[in-house]
PDB file of N, CA, C and O in Angstrom:
ATOM      1  N   VAL A  14       0.819  -1.198   0.008  1.00 43.00           N
ATOM      2  CA  VAL A  14       0.041  -0.002  -0.006  1.00 43.00           C
ATOM      3  C   VAL A  14       0.842   1.243   0.020  1.00 43.00           C
ATOM      4  O   VAL A  14       0.567   2.228  -0.712  1.00 43.00           O
ATOM      5  N   THR A  15       1.985   1.264   0.779  1.00 42.00           N
ATOM      6  CA  THR A  15       2.801   2.463   0.886  1.00 42.00           C
ATOM      7  C   THR A  15       3.486   2.833  -0.423  1.00 42.00           C
ATOM      8  O   THR A  15       3.768   3.984  -0.610  1.00 42.00           O
ATOM      9  N   THR A  16       3.733   1.817  -1.255  1.00 48.00           N
ATOM     10  CA  THR A  16       4.430   2.130  -2.525  1.00 48.00           C
ATOM     11  C   THR A  16       3.489   2.835  -3.519  1.00 48.00           C
ATOM     12  O   THR A  16       3.962   3.522  -4.356  1.00 48.00           O
ATOM     13  N   ARG A  17       2.153   2.647  -3.293  1.00 52.00           N
ATOM     14  CA  ARG A  17       1.264   3.367  -4.208  1.00 52.00           C
ATOM     15  C   ARG A  17       0.594   4.597  -3.648  1.00 52.00           C
ATOM     16  O   ARG A  17      -0.010   5.326  -4.381  1.00 52.00           O
ATOM     17  N   SER A  18       0.747   4.817  -2.323  1.00 50.00           N
ATOM     18  CA  SER A  18       0.114   5.959  -1.729  1.00 50.00           C
ATOM     19  C   SER A  18       1.048   6.769  -0.933  1.00 50.00           C
ATOM     20  O   SER A  18       1.547   6.340   0.148  1.00 50.00           O
ATOM     21  N   PRO A  19       1.368   7.974  -1.377  1.00 54.00           N
ATOM     22  CA  PRO A  19       2.279   8.869  -0.566  1.00 54.00           C
ATOM     23  C   PRO A  19       1.722   9.161   0.708  1.00 54.00           C
ATOM     24  O   PRO A  19       2.474   9.328   1.752  1.00 54.00           O
ATOM     25  N   VAL A  20       0.413   9.292   0.852  1.00 49.00           N
ATOM     26  CA  VAL A  20      -0.214   9.577   2.224  1.00 49.00           C
ATOM     27  C   VAL A  20       0.068   8.367   3.129  1.00 49.00           C
ATOM     28  O   VAL A  20       0.465   8.557   4.325  1.00 49.00           O
ATOM     29  N   ALA A  21      -0.192   7.198   2.682  1.00 48.00           N
ATOM     30  CA  ALA A  21       0.103   5.964   3.534  1.00 48.00           C
ATOM     31  C   ALA A  21       1.531   5.888   3.886  1.00 48.00           C
ATOM     32  O   ALA A  21       1.930   5.502   4.996  1.00 48.00           O
ATOM     33  N   GLU A  22       2.416   6.251   2.930  1.00 47.00           N
ATOM     34  CA  GLU A  22       3.858   6.143   3.238  1.00 47.00           C
ATOM     35  C   GLU A  22       4.261   7.136   4.294  1.00 47.00           C
ATOM     36  O   GLU A  22       5.005   6.836   5.171  1.00 47.00           O
ATOM     37  N   ARG A  23       3.755   8.392   4.272  1.00 47.00           N
ATOM     38  CA  ARG A  23       4.060   9.341   5.268  1.00 47.00           C
ATOM     39  C   ARG A  23       3.563   8.933   6.649  1.00 47.00           C
ATOM     40  O   ARG A  23       4.276   9.079   7.698  1.00 47.00           O
ATOM     41  N   GLY A  24       2.401   8.320   6.659  1.00 50.00           N
ATOM     42  CA  GLY A  24       1.841   7.808   7.946  1.00 50.00           C
ATOM     43  C   GLY A  24       2.584   6.709   8.507  1.00 50.00           C
ATOM     44  O   GLY A  24       2.563   6.469   9.689  1.00 50.00           O
ATOM     45  N   ASN A  25       3.344   5.944   7.762  1.00 48.00           N
ATOM     46  CA  ASN A  25       4.075   4.819   8.180  1.00 48.00           C
ATOM     47  C   ASN A  25       5.486   5.157   8.653  1.00 48.00           C
ATOM     48  O   ASN A  25       6.114   4.327   9.286  1.00 48.00           O
ATOM     49  N   GLU A  26       5.974   6.335   8.298  1.00 56.00           N
ATOM     50  CA  GLU A  26       7.313   6.798   8.703  1.00 56.00           C
ATOM     51  C   GLU A  26       7.300   7.199  10.116  1.00 56.00           C
ATOM     52  O   GLU A  26       6.405   7.807  10.666  1.00 56.00           O
ATOM     53  N   SER A  27       8.401   6.818  10.884  1.00 73.00           N
ATOM     54  CA  SER A  27       8.536   7.239  12.295  1.00 73.00           C
ATOM     55  C   SER A  27       9.330   8.467  12.368  1.00 73.00           C
ATOM     56  O   SER A  27      10.153   8.733  11.586  1.00 73.00           O
ATOM     57  N   GLU A  28       9.009   9.243  13.346  1.00 87.00           N
ATOM     58  CA  GLU A  28       9.740  10.545  13.621  1.00 87.00           C
ATOM     59  C   GLU A  28      10.085  10.566  15.054  1.00 87.00           C
ATOM     60  O   GLU A  28       9.370  10.087  15.892  1.00 87.00           O
ATOM     61  N   THR A  29      11.140  11.296  15.368  1.00 89.00           N
ATOM     62  CA  THR A  29      11.523  11.613  16.793  1.00 89.00           C
ATOM     63  C   THR A  29      10.449  12.536  17.374  1.00 89.00           C
ATOM     64  O   THR A  29      10.002  13.426  16.675  1.00 89.00           O
ATOM     65  N   VAL A  30      10.125  12.230  18.665  1.00 92.00           N
ATOM     66  CA  VAL A  30       9.010  13.010  19.357  1.00 92.00           C
ATOM     67  C   VAL A  30       9.620  13.654  20.536  1.00 92.00           C
ATOM     68  O   VAL A  30      10.302  13.014  21.312  1.00 92.00           O
ATOM     69  N   GLY A  31       9.339  14.966  20.715  1.00 92.00           N
ATOM     70  CA  GLY A  31       9.771  15.657  21.936  1.00 92.00           C
ATOM     71  C   GLY A  31       8.866  15.288  23.093  1.00 92.00           C
ATOM     72  O   GLY A  31       7.682  15.335  23.033  1.00 92.00           O
ATOM     73  N   LEU A  32       9.471  14.911  24.201  1.00 93.00           N
ATOM     74  CA  LEU A  32       8.760  14.513  25.455  1.00 93.00           C
ATOM     75  C   LEU A  32       8.834  15.591  26.526  1.00 93.00           C
ATOM     76  O   LEU A  32       8.057  15.630  27.432  1.00 93.00           O
ATOM     77  N   GLU A  33       9.854  16.374  26.402  1.00 89.00           N
ATOM     78  CA  GLU A  33      10.109  17.431  27.422  1.00 89.00           C
ATOM     79  C   GLU A  33      10.908  18.573  26.787  1.00 89.00           C
ATOM     80  O   GLU A  33      11.720  18.329  25.888  1.00 89.00           O
ATOM     81  N   ARG A  34      10.560  19.792  27.225  1.00 89.00           N
ATOM     82  CA  ARG A  34      11.245  20.943  26.653  1.00 89.00           C
ATOM     83  C   ARG A  34      11.436  21.948  27.776  1.00 89.00           C
ATOM     84  O   ARG A  34      10.462  22.360  28.338  1.00 89.00           O
ATOM     85  N   HIS A  35      12.637  22.405  27.975  1.00 83.00           N
ATOM     86  CA  HIS A  35      13.008  23.404  28.912  1.00 83.00           C
ATOM     87  C   HIS A  35      12.491  23.252  30.339  1.00 83.00           C
ATOM     88  O   HIS A  35      11.897  24.090  30.931  1.00 83.00           O
ATOM     89  N   GLY A  36      12.620  21.994  30.796  1.00 82.00           N
ATOM     90  CA  GLY A  36      12.127  21.772  32.182  1.00 82.00           C
ATOM     91  C   GLY A  36      10.705  21.418  32.344  1.00 82.00           C
ATOM     92  O   GLY A  36      10.215  21.170  33.462  1.00 82.00           O
ATOM     93  N   HIS A  37       9.962  21.264  31.236  1.00 87.00           N
ATOM     94  CA  HIS A  37       8.539  20.964  31.349  1.00 87.00           C
ATOM     95  C   HIS A  37       8.183  19.695  30.547  1.00 87.00           C
ATOM     96  O   HIS A  37       8.416  19.693  29.330  1.00 87.00           O
ATOM     97  N   VAL A  38       7.783  18.671  31.241  1.00 90.00           N
ATOM     98  CA  VAL A  38       7.382  17.407  30.622  1.00 90.00           C
ATOM     99  C   VAL A  38       6.032  17.603  29.874  1.00 90.00           C
ATOM    100  O   VAL A  38       5.116  18.268  30.416  1.00 90.00           O
ATOM    101  N   LEU A  39       5.995  17.132  28.592  1.00 90.00           N
ATOM    102  CA  LEU A  39       4.798  17.264  27.824  1.00 90.00           C
ATOM    103  C   LEU A  39       3.968  15.982  28.060  1.00 90.00           C
ATOM    104  O   LEU A  39       4.107  14.975  27.410  1.00 90.00           O
ATOM    105  N   GLN A  40       3.177  16.130  29.166  1.00 91.00           N
ATOM    106  CA  GLN A  40       2.394  14.947  29.704  1.00 91.00           C
ATOM    107  C   GLN A  40       1.584  14.283  28.623  1.00 91.00           C
ATOM    108  O   GLN A  40       1.440  13.080  28.548  1.00 91.00           O
ATOM    109  N   LYS A  41       0.812  15.106  27.860  1.00 93.00           N
ATOM    110  CA  LYS A  41      -0.160  14.522  26.860  1.00 93.00           C
ATOM    111  C   LYS A  41       0.634  13.740  25.823  1.00 93.00           C
ATOM    112  O   LYS A  41       0.216  12.680  25.372  1.00 93.00           O
ATOM    113  N   VAL A  42       1.823  14.251  25.459  1.00 92.00           N
ATOM    114  CA  VAL A  42       2.671  13.505  24.451  1.00 92.00           C
ATOM    115  C   VAL A  42       3.218  12.294  25.039  1.00 92.00           C
ATOM    116  O   VAL A  42       3.186  11.173  24.450  1.00 92.00           O
ATOM    117  N   ARG A  43       3.744  12.421  26.288  1.00 91.00           N
ATOM    118  CA  ARG A  43       4.271  11.193  26.960  1.00 91.00           C
ATOM    119  C   ARG A  43       3.237  10.117  27.058  1.00 91.00           C
ATOM    120  O   ARG A  43       3.530   8.920  26.715  1.00 91.00           O
ATOM    121  N   ARG A  44       1.994  10.478  27.404  1.00 92.00           N
ATOM    122  CA  ARG A  44       0.887   9.450  27.546  1.00 92.00           C
ATOM    123  C   ARG A  44       0.496   8.901  26.150  1.00 92.00           C
ATOM    124  O   ARG A  44       0.361   7.693  25.955  1.00 92.00           O
ATOM    125  N   ARG A  45       0.399   9.736  25.142  1.00 93.00           N
ATOM    126  CA  ARG A  45       0.126   9.315  23.777  1.00 93.00           C
ATOM    127  C   ARG A  45       1.092   8.371  23.218  1.00 93.00           C
ATOM    128  O   ARG A  45       0.736   7.423  22.584  1.00 93.00           O
ATOM    129  N   GLU A  46       2.387   8.591  23.582  1.00 92.00           N
ATOM    130  CA  GLU A  46       3.455   7.719  23.070  1.00 92.00           C
ATOM    131  C   GLU A  46       3.716   6.519  23.940  1.00 92.00           C
ATOM    132  O   GLU A  46       4.553   5.733  23.764  1.00 92.00           O
ATOM    133  N   LEU A  47       2.881   6.420  25.082  1.00 93.00           N
ATOM    134  CA  LEU A  47       2.954   5.294  25.969  1.00 93.00           C
ATOM    135  C   LEU A  47       4.320   5.184  26.723  1.00 93.00           C
ATOM    136  O   LEU A  47       4.795   4.076  26.880  1.00 93.00           O
ATOM    137  N   VAL A  48       4.796   6.345  27.064  1.00 94.00           N
ATOM    138  CA  VAL A  48       6.065   6.396  27.775  1.00 94.00           C
ATOM    139  C   VAL A  48       5.702   6.491  29.320  1.00 94.00           C
ATOM    140  O   VAL A  48       5.054   7.479  29.719  1.00 94.00           O
ATOM    141  N   SER A  49       6.036   5.551  30.169  1.00 94.00           N
ATOM    142  CA  SER A  49       5.605   5.570  31.552  1.00 94.00           C
ATOM    143  C   SER A  49       6.502   6.643  32.302  1.00 94.00           C
ATOM    144  O   SER A  49       7.658   6.999  31.814  1.00 94.00           O
ATOM    145  N   LYS A  50       6.049   7.049  33.413  1.00 93.00           N
ATOM    146  CA  LYS A  50       6.839   7.923  34.294  1.00 93.00           C
ATOM    147  C   LYS A  50       8.117   7.278  34.705  1.00 93.00           C
ATOM    148  O   LYS A  50       9.152   7.859  34.769  1.00 93.00           O
ATOM    149  N   ALA A  51       8.038   5.933  34.966  1.00 95.00           N
ATOM    150  CA  ALA A  51       9.182   5.220  35.398  1.00 95.00           C
ATOM    151  C   ALA A  51      10.192   5.125  34.305  1.00 95.00           C
ATOM    152  O   ALA A  51      11.490   5.291  34.525  1.00 95.00           O
ATOM    153  N   ASP A  52       9.811   4.962  33.002  1.00 95.00           N
ATOM    154  CA  ASP A  52      10.789   4.894  31.899  1.00 95.00           C
ATOM    155  C   ASP A  52      11.419   6.246  31.720  1.00 95.00           C
ATOM    156  O   ASP A  52      12.631   6.340  31.435  1.00 95.00           O
ATOM    157  N   PHE A  53      10.673   7.294  31.878  1.00 94.00           N
ATOM    158  CA  PHE A  53      11.182   8.645  31.681  1.00 94.00           C
ATOM    159  C   PHE A  53      12.220   8.944  32.742  1.00 94.00           C
ATOM    160  O   PHE A  53      13.278   9.454  32.572  1.00 94.00           O
ATOM    161  N   ALA A  54      11.882   8.572  34.075  1.00 94.00           N
ATOM    162  CA  ALA A  54      12.724   8.766  35.166  1.00 94.00           C
ATOM    163  C   ALA A  54      14.051   8.008  35.005  1.00 94.00           C
ATOM    164  O   ALA A  54      15.157   8.489  35.345  1.00 94.00           O
ATOM    165  N   LYS A  55      13.978   6.769  34.515  1.00 96.00           N
ATOM    166  CA  LYS A  55      15.200   5.964  34.291  1.00 96.00           C
ATOM    167  C   LYS A  55      16.078   6.608  33.260  1.00 96.00           C
ATOM    168  O   LYS A  55      17.272   6.598  33.314  1.00 96.00           O
ATOM    169  N   ALA A  56      15.470   7.113  32.168  1.00 96.00           N
ATOM    170  CA  ALA A  56      16.241   7.790  31.147  1.00 96.00           C
ATOM    171  C   ALA A  56      16.950   9.031  31.702  1.00 96.00           C
ATOM    172  O   ALA A  56      18.084   9.253  31.373  1.00 96.00           O
ATOM    173  N   MET A  57      16.279   9.753  32.598  1.00 95.00           N
ATOM    174  CA  MET A  57      16.925  10.868  33.263  1.00 95.00           C
ATOM    175  C   MET A  57      18.032  10.451  34.137  1.00 95.00           C
ATOM    176  O   MET A  57      19.171  11.024  34.090  1.00 95.00           O
ATOM    177  N   ARG A  58      17.888   9.409  34.941  1.00 95.00           N
ATOM    178  CA  ARG A  58      18.987   8.854  35.785  1.00 95.00           C
ATOM    179  C   ARG A  58      20.153   8.459  34.919  1.00 95.00           C
ATOM    180  O   ARG A  58      21.301   8.694  35.208  1.00 95.00           O
ATOM    181  N   ASP A  59      19.865   7.726  33.839  1.00 96.00           N
ATOM    182  CA  ASP A  59      20.953   7.274  32.929  1.00 96.00           C
ATOM    183  C   ASP A  59      21.713   8.412  32.341  1.00 96.00           C
ATOM    184  O   ASP A  59      22.902   8.324  32.036  1.00 96.00           O
ATOM    185  N   ALA A  60      21.011   9.586  32.227  1.00 95.00           N
ATOM    186  CA  ALA A  60      21.738  10.791  31.647  1.00 95.00           C
ATOM    187  C   ALA A  60      22.475  11.575  32.830  1.00 95.00           C
ATOM    188  O   ALA A  60      23.153  12.557  32.553  1.00 95.00           O
ATOM    189  N   GLY A  61      22.221  11.097  34.082  1.00 94.00           N
ATOM    190  CA  GLY A  61      22.997  11.698  35.099  1.00 94.00           C
ATOM    191  C   GLY A  61      22.240  12.927  35.713  1.00 94.00           C
ATOM    192  O   GLY A  61      22.949  13.745  36.372  1.00 94.00           O
ATOM    193  N   CYS A  62      20.995  13.000  35.598  1.00 92.00           N
ATOM    194  CA  CYS A  62      20.203  14.094  36.266  1.00 92.00           C
ATOM    195  C   CYS A  62      19.080  13.453  37.177  1.00 92.00           C
ATOM    196  O   CYS A  62      18.594  12.375  36.967  1.00 92.00           O
ATOM    197  N   ASP A  63      18.813  14.257  38.236  1.00 89.00           N
ATOM    198  CA  ASP A  63      17.816  13.843  39.169  1.00 89.00           C
ATOM    199  C   ASP A  63      16.466  14.639  39.082  1.00 89.00           C
ATOM    200  O   ASP A  63      15.404  14.064  39.510  1.00 89.00           O
ATOM    201  N   GLU A  64      16.540  15.797  38.523  1.00 91.00           N
ATOM    202  CA  GLU A  64      15.345  16.673  38.408  1.00 91.00           C
ATOM    203  C   GLU A  64      15.097  17.043  36.968  1.00 91.00           C
ATOM    204  O   GLU A  64      15.998  17.314  36.223  1.00 91.00           O
ATOM    205  N   VAL A  65      13.773  17.143  36.673  1.00 90.00           N
ATOM    206  CA  VAL A  65      13.342  17.512  35.296  1.00 90.00           C
ATOM    207  C   VAL A  65      13.814  18.967  34.995  1.00 90.00           C
ATOM    208  O   VAL A  65      14.024  19.241  33.785  1.00 90.00           O
ATOM    209  N   ASP A  66      14.113  19.751  35.990  1.00 90.00           N
ATOM    210  CA  ASP A  66      14.616  21.137  35.823  1.00 90.00           C
ATOM    211  C   ASP A  66      15.980  21.144  35.140  1.00 90.00           C
ATOM    212  O   ASP A  66      16.362  22.134  34.573  1.00 90.00           O
ATOM    213  N   GLU A  67      16.673  20.039  35.211  1.00 92.00           N
ATOM    214  CA  GLU A  67      18.067  19.901  34.662  1.00 92.00           C
ATOM    215  C   GLU A  67      18.026  19.560  33.185  1.00 92.00           C
ATOM    216  O   GLU A  67      19.040  19.656  32.524  1.00 92.00           O
ATOM    217  N   VAL A  68      16.899  19.205  32.753  1.00 92.00           N
ATOM    218  CA  VAL A  68      16.751  18.762  31.331  1.00 92.00           C
ATOM    219  C   VAL A  68      16.264  19.850  30.485  1.00 92.00           C
ATOM    220  O   VAL A  68      15.435  20.581  30.709  1.00 92.00           O
ATOM    221  N   ASP A  69      17.084  19.973  29.412  1.00 93.00           N
ATOM    222  CA  ASP A  69      16.798  21.009  28.317  1.00 93.00           C
ATOM    223  C   ASP A  69      15.757  20.391  27.307  1.00 93.00           C
ATOM    224  O   ASP A  69      14.870  21.068  26.929  1.00 93.00           O
ATOM    225  N   LEU A  70      16.038  19.131  26.929  1.00 93.00           N
ATOM    226  CA  LEU A  70      15.198  18.495  25.894  1.00 93.00           C
ATOM    227  C   LEU A  70      15.186  17.002  26.113  1.00 93.00           C
ATOM    228  O   LEU A  70      16.264  16.400  26.345  1.00 93.00           O
ATOM    229  N   ALA A  71      14.103  16.331  25.971  1.00 95.00           N
ATOM    230  CA  ALA A  71      13.965  14.890  25.973  1.00 95.00           C
ATOM    231  C   ALA A  71      13.309  14.416  24.703  1.00 95.00           C
ATOM    232  O   ALA A  71      12.201  14.973  24.372  1.00 95.00           O
ATOM    233  N   LEU A  72      13.840  13.534  24.038  1.00 94.00           N
ATOM    234  CA  LEU A  72      13.382  13.026  22.789  1.00 94.00           C
ATOM    235  C   LEU A  72      13.072  11.572  22.797  1.00 94.00           C
ATOM    236  O   LEU A  72      13.976  10.792  23.245  1.00 94.00           O
ATOM    237  N   LEU A  73      11.930  11.134  22.286  1.00 94.00           N
ATOM    238  CA  LEU A  73      11.670   9.714  22.076  1.00 94.00           C
ATOM    239  C   LEU A  73      12.170   9.409  20.688  1.00 94.00           C
ATOM    240  O   LEU A  73      11.529   9.862  19.672  1.00 94.00           O
ATOM    241  N   GLU A  74      13.170   8.613  20.551  1.00 94.00           N
ATOM    242  CA  GLU A  74      13.758   8.234  19.288  1.00 94.00           C
ATOM    243  C   GLU A  74      12.879   7.206  18.614  1.00 94.00           C
ATOM    244  O   GLU A  74      12.000   6.584  19.180  1.00 94.00           O
ATOM    245  N   THR A  75      13.071   7.011  17.247  1.00 91.00           N
ATOM    246  CA  THR A  75      12.240   6.021  16.489  1.00 91.00           C
ATOM    247  C   THR A  75      12.479   4.635  16.932  1.00 91.00           C
ATOM    248  O   THR A  75      11.569   3.809  16.719  1.00 91.00           O
ATOM    249  N   ASN A  76      13.602   4.350  17.645  1.00 92.00           N
ATOM    250  CA  ASN A  76      13.865   2.995  18.101  1.00 92.00           C
ATOM    251  C   ASN A  76      13.310   2.756  19.541  1.00 92.00           C
ATOM    252  O   ASN A  76      13.549   1.726  20.124  1.00 92.00           O
ATOM    253  N   GLY A  77      12.686   3.756  20.087  1.00 92.00           N
ATOM    254  CA  GLY A  77      12.075   3.708  21.463  1.00 92.00           C
ATOM    255  C   GLY A  77      13.020   4.154  22.531  1.00 92.00           C
ATOM    256  O   GLY A  77      12.557   4.241  23.621  1.00 92.00           O
ATOM    257  N   HIS A  78      14.237   4.520  22.227  1.00 94.00           N
ATOM    258  CA  HIS A  78      15.161   5.017  23.211  1.00 94.00           C
ATOM    259  C   HIS A  78      14.785   6.510  23.509  1.00 94.00           C
ATOM    260  O   HIS A  78      14.427   7.232  22.657  1.00 94.00           O
ATOM    261  N   ILE A  79      14.929   6.871  24.756  1.00 95.00           N
ATOM    262  CA  ILE A  79      14.691   8.284  25.210  1.00 95.00           C
ATOM    263  C   ILE A  79      16.033   8.923  25.298  1.00 95.00           C
ATOM    264  O   ILE A  79      16.873   8.576  26.097  1.00 95.00           O
ATOM    265  N   THR A  80      16.297   9.974  24.538  1.00 95.00           N
ATOM    266  CA  THR A  80      17.502  10.753  24.649  1.00 95.00           C
ATOM    267  C   THR A  80      17.238  11.999  25.535  1.00 95.00           C
ATOM    268  O   THR A  80      16.293  12.789  25.244  1.00 95.00           O
ATOM    269  N   ILE A  81      18.171  12.228  26.461  1.00 95.00           N
ATOM    270  CA  ILE A  81      18.048  13.340  27.294  1.00 95.00           C
ATOM    271  C   ILE A  81      19.188  14.348  27.135  1.00 95.00           C
ATOM    272  O   ILE A  81      20.359  13.930  27.119  1.00 95.00           O
ATOM    273  N   ILE A  82      18.856  15.523  26.842  1.00 94.00           N
ATOM    274  CA  ILE A  82      19.835  16.579  26.614  1.00 94.00           C
ATOM    275  C   ILE A  82      19.807  17.545  27.804  1.00 94.00           C
ATOM    276  O   ILE A  82      18.758  18.131  28.036  1.00 94.00           O
ATOM    277  N   LEU A  83      20.852  17.629  28.583  1.00 93.00           N
ATOM    278  CA  LEU A  83      20.891  18.430  29.756  1.00 93.00           C
ATOM    279  C   LEU A  83      21.109  19.920  29.427  1.00 93.00           C
ATOM    280  O   LEU A  83      21.663  20.235  28.372  1.00 93.00           O
ATOM    281  N   LYS A  84      20.595  20.800  30.308  1.00 90.00           N
ATOM    282  CA  LYS A  84      20.924  22.214  30.213  1.00 90.00           C
ATOM    283  C   LYS A  84      22.358  22.416  30.270  1.00 90.00           C
ATOM    284  O   LYS A  84      23.081  21.657  30.959  1.00 90.00           O
ATOM    285  N   LYS A  85      22.936  23.381  29.614  1.00 83.00           N
ATOM    286  CA  LYS A  85      24.416  23.665  29.562  1.00 83.00           C
ATOM    287  C   LYS A  85      25.090  23.825  30.930  1.00 83.00           C
ATOM    288  O   LYS A  85      26.132  23.304  31.173  1.00 83.00           O
ATOM    289  N   ALA A  86      24.360  24.403  31.900  1.00 64.00           N
ATOM    290  CA  ALA A  86      24.920  24.588  33.300  1.00 64.00           C
ATOM    291  C   ALA A  86      25.073  23.262  34.033  1.00 64.00           C
ATOM    292  O   ALA A  86      25.870  23.236  34.882  1.00 64.00           O
ATOM    293  N   GLN A  87      24.338  22.238  33.588  1.00 48.00           N
ATOM    294  CA  GLN A  87      24.438  20.962  34.182  1.00 48.00           C
ATOM    295  C   GLN A  87      25.432  20.042  33.642  1.00 48.00           C
ATOM    296  O   GLN A  87      25.666  18.949  34.153  1.00 48.00           O
ATOM    297  N   ARG A  88      25.996  20.321  32.513  1.00 46.00           N
ATOM    298  CA  ARG A  88      26.952  19.445  31.843  1.00 46.00           C
ATOM    299  C   ARG A  88      28.280  19.359  32.528  1.00 46.00           C
ATOM    300  O   ARG A  88      28.907  20.152  33.124  1.00 46.00           O
TER     301      ARG A  88
END
């Protein structure tokens, strides 16, 4: 179907999704993407931060991995 329909092909492509921006978790997006609070907290711990205020950006990658980018003062 995707080879014949550009609309279906676009709908099938995965994109990176922002879960947090400038210290604010995007709760609706997190829930829509089925990312639990525990998974988000683990990604933060793995990045070396304890508080969401330390996070500049959190991205849900196409492979399901959560990438945490810390604010510059925290690096």
